[in-house]
PDB file of C-alpha atoms in Angstrom:
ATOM      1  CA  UNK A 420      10.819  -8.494 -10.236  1.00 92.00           C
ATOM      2  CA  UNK A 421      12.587  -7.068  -6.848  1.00 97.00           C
ATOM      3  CA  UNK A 422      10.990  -4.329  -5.124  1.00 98.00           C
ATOM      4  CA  UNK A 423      11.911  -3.241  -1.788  1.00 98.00           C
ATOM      5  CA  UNK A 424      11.055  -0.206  -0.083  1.00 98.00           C
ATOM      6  CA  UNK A 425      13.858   1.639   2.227  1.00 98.00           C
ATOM      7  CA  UNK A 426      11.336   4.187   4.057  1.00 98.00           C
ATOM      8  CA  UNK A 427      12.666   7.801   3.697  1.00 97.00           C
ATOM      9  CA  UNK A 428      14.944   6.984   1.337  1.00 98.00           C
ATOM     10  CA  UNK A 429      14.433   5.425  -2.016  1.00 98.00           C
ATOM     11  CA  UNK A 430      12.783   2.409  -3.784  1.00 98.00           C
ATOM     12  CA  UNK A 431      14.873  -0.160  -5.259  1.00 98.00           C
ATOM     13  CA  UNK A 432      13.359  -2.507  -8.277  1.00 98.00           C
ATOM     14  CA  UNK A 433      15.707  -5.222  -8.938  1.00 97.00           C
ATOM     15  CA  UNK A 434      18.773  -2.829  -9.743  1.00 96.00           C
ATOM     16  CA  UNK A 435      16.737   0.747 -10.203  1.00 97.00           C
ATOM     17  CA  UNK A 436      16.998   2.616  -7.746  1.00 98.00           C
ATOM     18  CA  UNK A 437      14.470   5.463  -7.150  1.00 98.00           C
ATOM     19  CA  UNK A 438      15.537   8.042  -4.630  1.00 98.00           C
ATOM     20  CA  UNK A 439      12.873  10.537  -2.619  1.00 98.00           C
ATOM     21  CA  UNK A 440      13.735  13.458  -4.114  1.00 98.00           C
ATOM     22  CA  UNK A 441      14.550  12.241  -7.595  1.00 98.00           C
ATOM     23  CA  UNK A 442      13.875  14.919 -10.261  1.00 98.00           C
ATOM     24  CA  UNK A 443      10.954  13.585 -12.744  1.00 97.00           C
ATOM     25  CA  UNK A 444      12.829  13.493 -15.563  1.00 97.00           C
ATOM     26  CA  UNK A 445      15.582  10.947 -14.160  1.00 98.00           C
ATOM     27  CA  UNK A 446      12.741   8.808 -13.090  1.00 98.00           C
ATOM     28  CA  UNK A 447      11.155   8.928 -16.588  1.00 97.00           C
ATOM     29  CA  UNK A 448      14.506   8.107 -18.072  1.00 97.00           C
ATOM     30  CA  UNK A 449      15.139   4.958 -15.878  1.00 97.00           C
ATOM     31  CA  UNK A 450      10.896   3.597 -15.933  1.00 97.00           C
ATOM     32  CA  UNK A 451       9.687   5.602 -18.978  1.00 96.00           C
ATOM     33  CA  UNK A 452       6.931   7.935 -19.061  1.00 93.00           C
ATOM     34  CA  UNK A 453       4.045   6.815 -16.525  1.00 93.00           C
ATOM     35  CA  UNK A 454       0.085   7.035 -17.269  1.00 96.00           C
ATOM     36  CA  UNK A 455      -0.702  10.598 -15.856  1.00 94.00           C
ATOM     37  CA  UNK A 456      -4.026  11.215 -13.577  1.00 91.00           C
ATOM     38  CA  UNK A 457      -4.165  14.549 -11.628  1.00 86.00           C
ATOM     39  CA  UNK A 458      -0.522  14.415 -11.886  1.00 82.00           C
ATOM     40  CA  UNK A 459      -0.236  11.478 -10.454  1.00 95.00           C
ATOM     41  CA  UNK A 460       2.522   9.165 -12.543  1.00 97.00           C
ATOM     42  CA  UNK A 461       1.866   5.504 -13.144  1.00 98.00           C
ATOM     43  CA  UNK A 462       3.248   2.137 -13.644  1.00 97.00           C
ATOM     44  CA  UNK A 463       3.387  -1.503 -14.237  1.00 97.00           C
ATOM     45  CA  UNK A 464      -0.496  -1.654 -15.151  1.00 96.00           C
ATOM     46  CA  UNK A 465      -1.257   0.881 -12.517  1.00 97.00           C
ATOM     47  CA  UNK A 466       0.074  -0.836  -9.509  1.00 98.00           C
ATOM     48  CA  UNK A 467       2.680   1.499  -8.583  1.00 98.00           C
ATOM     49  CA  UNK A 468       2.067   5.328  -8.616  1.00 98.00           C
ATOM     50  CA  UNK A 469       4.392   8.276  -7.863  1.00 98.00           C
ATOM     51  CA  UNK A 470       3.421  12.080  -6.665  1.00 97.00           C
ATOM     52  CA  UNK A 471       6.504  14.667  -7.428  1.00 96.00           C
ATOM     53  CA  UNK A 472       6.337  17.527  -5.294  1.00 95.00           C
ATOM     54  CA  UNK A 473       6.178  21.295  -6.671  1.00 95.00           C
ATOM     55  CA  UNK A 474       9.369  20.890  -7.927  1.00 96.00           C
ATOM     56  CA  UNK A 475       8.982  18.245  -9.763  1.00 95.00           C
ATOM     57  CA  UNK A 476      10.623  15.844  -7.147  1.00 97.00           C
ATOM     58  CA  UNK A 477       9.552  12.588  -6.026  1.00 98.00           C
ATOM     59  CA  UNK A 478       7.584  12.871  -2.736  1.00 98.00           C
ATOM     60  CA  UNK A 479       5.744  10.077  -2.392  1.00 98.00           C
ATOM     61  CA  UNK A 480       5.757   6.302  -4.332  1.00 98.00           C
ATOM     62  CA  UNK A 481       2.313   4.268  -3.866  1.00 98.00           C
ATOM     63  CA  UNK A 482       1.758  -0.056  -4.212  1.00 98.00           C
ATOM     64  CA  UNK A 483      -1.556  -0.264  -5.246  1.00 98.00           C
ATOM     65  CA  UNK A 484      -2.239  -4.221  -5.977  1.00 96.00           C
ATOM     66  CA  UNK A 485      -2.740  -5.358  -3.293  1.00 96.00           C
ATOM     67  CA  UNK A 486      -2.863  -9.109  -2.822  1.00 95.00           C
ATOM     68  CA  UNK A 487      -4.135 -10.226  -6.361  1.00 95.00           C
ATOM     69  CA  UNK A 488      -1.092  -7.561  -7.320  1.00 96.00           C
ATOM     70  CA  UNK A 489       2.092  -8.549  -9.638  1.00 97.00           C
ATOM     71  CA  UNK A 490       4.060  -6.215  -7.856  1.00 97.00           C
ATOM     72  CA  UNK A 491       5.146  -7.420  -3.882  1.00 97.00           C
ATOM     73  CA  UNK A 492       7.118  -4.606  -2.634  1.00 98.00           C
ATOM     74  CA  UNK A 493       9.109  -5.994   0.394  1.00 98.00           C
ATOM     75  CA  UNK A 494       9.651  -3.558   3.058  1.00 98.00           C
ATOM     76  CA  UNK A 495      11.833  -4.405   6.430  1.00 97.00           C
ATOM     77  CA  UNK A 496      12.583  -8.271   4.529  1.00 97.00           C
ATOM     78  CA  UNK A 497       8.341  -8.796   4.840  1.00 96.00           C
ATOM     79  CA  UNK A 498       6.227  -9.146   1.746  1.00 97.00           C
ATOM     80  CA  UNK A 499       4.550  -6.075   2.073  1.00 97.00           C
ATOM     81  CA  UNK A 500       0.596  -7.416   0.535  1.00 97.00           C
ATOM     82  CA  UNK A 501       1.459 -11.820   1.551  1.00 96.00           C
ATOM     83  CA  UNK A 502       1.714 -11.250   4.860  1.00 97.00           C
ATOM     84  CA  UNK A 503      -1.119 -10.760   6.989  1.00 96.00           C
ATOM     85  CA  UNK A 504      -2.548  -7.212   8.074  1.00 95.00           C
ATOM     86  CA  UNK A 505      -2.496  -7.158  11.469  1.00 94.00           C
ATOM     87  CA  UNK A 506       1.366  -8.707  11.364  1.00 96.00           C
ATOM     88  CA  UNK A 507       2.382  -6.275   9.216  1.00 96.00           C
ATOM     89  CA  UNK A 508       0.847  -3.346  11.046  1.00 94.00           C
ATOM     90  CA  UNK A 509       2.911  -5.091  14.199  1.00 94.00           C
ATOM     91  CA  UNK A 510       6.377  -4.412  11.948  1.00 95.00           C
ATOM     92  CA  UNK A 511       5.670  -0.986  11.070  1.00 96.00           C
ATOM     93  CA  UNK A 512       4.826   0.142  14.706  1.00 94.00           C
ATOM     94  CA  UNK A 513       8.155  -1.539  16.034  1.00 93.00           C
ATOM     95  CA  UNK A 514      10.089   0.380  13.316  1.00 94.00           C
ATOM     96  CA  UNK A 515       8.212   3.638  13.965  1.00 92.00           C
ATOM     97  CA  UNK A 516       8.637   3.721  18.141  1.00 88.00           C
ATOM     98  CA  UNK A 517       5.354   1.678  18.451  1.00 77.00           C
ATOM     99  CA  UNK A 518       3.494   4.902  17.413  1.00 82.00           C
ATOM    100  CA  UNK A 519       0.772   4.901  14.883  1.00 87.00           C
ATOM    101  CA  UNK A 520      -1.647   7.437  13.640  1.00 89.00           C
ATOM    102  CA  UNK A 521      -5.014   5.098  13.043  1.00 86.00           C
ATOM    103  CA  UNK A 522      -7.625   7.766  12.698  1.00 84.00           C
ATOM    104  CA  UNK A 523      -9.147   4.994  10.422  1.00 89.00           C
ATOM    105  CA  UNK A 524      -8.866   1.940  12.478  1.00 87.00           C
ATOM    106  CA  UNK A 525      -8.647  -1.462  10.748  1.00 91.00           C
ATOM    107  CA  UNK A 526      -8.881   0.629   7.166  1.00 94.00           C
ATOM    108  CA  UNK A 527      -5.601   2.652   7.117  1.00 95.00           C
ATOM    109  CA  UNK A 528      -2.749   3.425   9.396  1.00 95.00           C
ATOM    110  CA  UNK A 529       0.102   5.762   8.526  1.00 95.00           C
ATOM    111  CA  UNK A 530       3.794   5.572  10.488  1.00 95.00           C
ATOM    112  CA  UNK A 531       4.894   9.323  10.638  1.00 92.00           C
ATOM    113  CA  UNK A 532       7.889   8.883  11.697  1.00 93.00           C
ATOM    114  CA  UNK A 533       8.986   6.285   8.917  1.00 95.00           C
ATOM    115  CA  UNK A 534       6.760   8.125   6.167  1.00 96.00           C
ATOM    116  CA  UNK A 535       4.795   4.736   5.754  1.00 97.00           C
ATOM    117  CA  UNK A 536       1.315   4.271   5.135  1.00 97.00           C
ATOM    118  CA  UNK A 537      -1.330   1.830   4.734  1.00 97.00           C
ATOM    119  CA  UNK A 538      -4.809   1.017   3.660  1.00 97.00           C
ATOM    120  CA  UNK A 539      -7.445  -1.298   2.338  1.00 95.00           C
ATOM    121  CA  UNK A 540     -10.960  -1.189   1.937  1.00 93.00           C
ATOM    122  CA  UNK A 541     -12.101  -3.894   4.050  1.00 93.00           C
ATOM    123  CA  UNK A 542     -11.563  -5.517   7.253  1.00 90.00           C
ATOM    124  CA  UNK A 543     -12.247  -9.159   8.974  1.00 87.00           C
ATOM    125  CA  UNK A 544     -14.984  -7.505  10.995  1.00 89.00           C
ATOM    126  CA  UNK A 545     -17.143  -6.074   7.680  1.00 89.00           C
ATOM    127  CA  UNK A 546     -17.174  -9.265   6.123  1.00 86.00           C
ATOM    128  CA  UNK A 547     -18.655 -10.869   9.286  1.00 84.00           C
ATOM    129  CA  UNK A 548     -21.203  -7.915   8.942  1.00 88.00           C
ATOM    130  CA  UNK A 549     -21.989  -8.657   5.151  1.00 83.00           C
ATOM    131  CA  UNK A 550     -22.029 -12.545   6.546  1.00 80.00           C
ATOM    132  CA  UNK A 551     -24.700 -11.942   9.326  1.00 85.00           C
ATOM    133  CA  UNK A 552     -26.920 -10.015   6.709  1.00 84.00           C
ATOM    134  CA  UNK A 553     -26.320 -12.550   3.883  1.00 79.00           C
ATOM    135  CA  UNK A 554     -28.194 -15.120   6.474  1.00 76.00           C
ATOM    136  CA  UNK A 555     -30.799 -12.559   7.430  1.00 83.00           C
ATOM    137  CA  UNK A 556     -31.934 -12.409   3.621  1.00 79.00           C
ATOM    138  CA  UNK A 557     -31.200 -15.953   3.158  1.00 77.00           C
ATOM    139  CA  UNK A 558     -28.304 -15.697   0.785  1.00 74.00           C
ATOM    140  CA  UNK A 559     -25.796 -18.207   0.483  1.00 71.00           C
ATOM    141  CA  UNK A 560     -22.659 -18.068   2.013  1.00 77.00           C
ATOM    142  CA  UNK A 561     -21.083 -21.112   2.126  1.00 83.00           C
ATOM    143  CA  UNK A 562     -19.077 -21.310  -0.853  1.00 82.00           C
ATOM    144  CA  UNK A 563     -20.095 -17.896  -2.154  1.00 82.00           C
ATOM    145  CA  UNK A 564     -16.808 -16.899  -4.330  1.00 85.00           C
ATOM    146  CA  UNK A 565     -17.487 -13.044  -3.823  1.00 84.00           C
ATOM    147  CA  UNK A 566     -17.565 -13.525  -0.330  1.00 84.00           C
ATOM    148  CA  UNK A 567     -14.273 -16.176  -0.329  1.00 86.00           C
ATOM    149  CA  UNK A 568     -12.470 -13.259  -2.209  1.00 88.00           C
ATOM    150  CA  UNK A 569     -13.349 -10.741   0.749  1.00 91.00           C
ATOM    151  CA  UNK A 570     -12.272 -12.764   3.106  1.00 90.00           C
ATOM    152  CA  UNK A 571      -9.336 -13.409   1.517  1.00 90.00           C
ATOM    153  CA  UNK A 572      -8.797  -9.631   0.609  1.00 91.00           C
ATOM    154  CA  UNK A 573     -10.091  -8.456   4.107  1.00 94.00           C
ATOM    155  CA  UNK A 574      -6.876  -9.773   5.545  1.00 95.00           C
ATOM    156  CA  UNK A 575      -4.079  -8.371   3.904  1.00 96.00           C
ATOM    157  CA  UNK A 576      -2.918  -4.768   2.615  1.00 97.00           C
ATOM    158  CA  UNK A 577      -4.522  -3.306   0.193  1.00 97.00           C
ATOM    159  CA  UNK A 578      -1.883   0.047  -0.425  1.00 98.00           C
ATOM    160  CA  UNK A 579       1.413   0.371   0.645  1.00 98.00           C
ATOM    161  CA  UNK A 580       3.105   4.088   0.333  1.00 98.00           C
ATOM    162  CA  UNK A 581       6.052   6.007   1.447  1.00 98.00           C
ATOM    163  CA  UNK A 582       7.295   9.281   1.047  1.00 98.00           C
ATOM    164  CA  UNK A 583       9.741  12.076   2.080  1.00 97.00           C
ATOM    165  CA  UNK A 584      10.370  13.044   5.420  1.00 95.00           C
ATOM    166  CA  UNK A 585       7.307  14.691   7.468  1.00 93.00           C
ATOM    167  CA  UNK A 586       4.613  13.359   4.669  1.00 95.00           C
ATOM    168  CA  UNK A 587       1.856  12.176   7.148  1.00 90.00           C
ATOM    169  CA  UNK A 588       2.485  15.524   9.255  1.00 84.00           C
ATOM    170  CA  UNK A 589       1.681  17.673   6.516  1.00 70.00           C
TER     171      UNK A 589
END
């Protein structure tokens, strides 16, 4: 499956397209009817998610799987969760004027004026951390799969959203 995200505009998967703005009921008639939490709409097992607005308008469309993920939405012809963090971050600040807001550094960054955000729940730097107290309580971590998997995980994307126009100013 194609997915590639146009910031402020729409979402295309493979020859769907999704507009910003699109009333819920086209969208349901194109994907189907989504799993609903706190009116939150999702698909394909949970890895995508999209928030309508008041008026029952598409505001905001969410990647949620990360890495391990089926879904690999491509944004500016980069595989949004294979490519590395810190290279990716390095995209979306070229394409937003080199401005970022990272109130959470190394967790999540958002691009106001593309609409873009990003998060995940762990960086390089806290694995290090959960190494240097895996040796202090003599744990091992050479070949520990857990700790393998957050390396591995630590180093990529772990969300990728966009929405309308002005969505990280509100």
């Amino acid at each position: 499956m194609n997915v590639t995200i146009f910031p402020l505009d729409r979402l295309m998967i493979d020859d769907i397209s999704i507009p910003l703005g699109m009333e819920r009921n086209r969208v349901e008639a194109l994907l189907g009817i989504g799993s609903t939490i706190n009116n939150r709409y999702y698909y394909y097992n949970h890895e995508m998610a999209i928030d309508y607005d008041s008026n029952d308008k598409v505001e905001f469309i969410e990647f949620l799987g990360g890495i391990d993920g089926s879904l690999k939405p491509v944004i500016y012809g980069i595989s949004a969760f294979d490519i590395e963090s810190e290279e990716m971050l390095e995209i979306l600040k070229k394409n937003n004027n080199d401005t970022v807001d990272d109130s959470e550094p190394g967790y999540s960054y958002s691009f106001s004026n593309l609409s873009v955000g990003v998060y995940r729940e762990i960086r390089p730097e806290d694995v290090l951390e959960m190494i240097e107290e895996m040796k202090a309580e003599v744990i091992l971590t050479e070949n520990n799969p857990i700790l393998e998997n957050d390396k591995r995980r630590a180093k990529h994307w772990s969300t990728i959203g966009f929405g309308v126009a002005g969505y990280y100013q509100k």
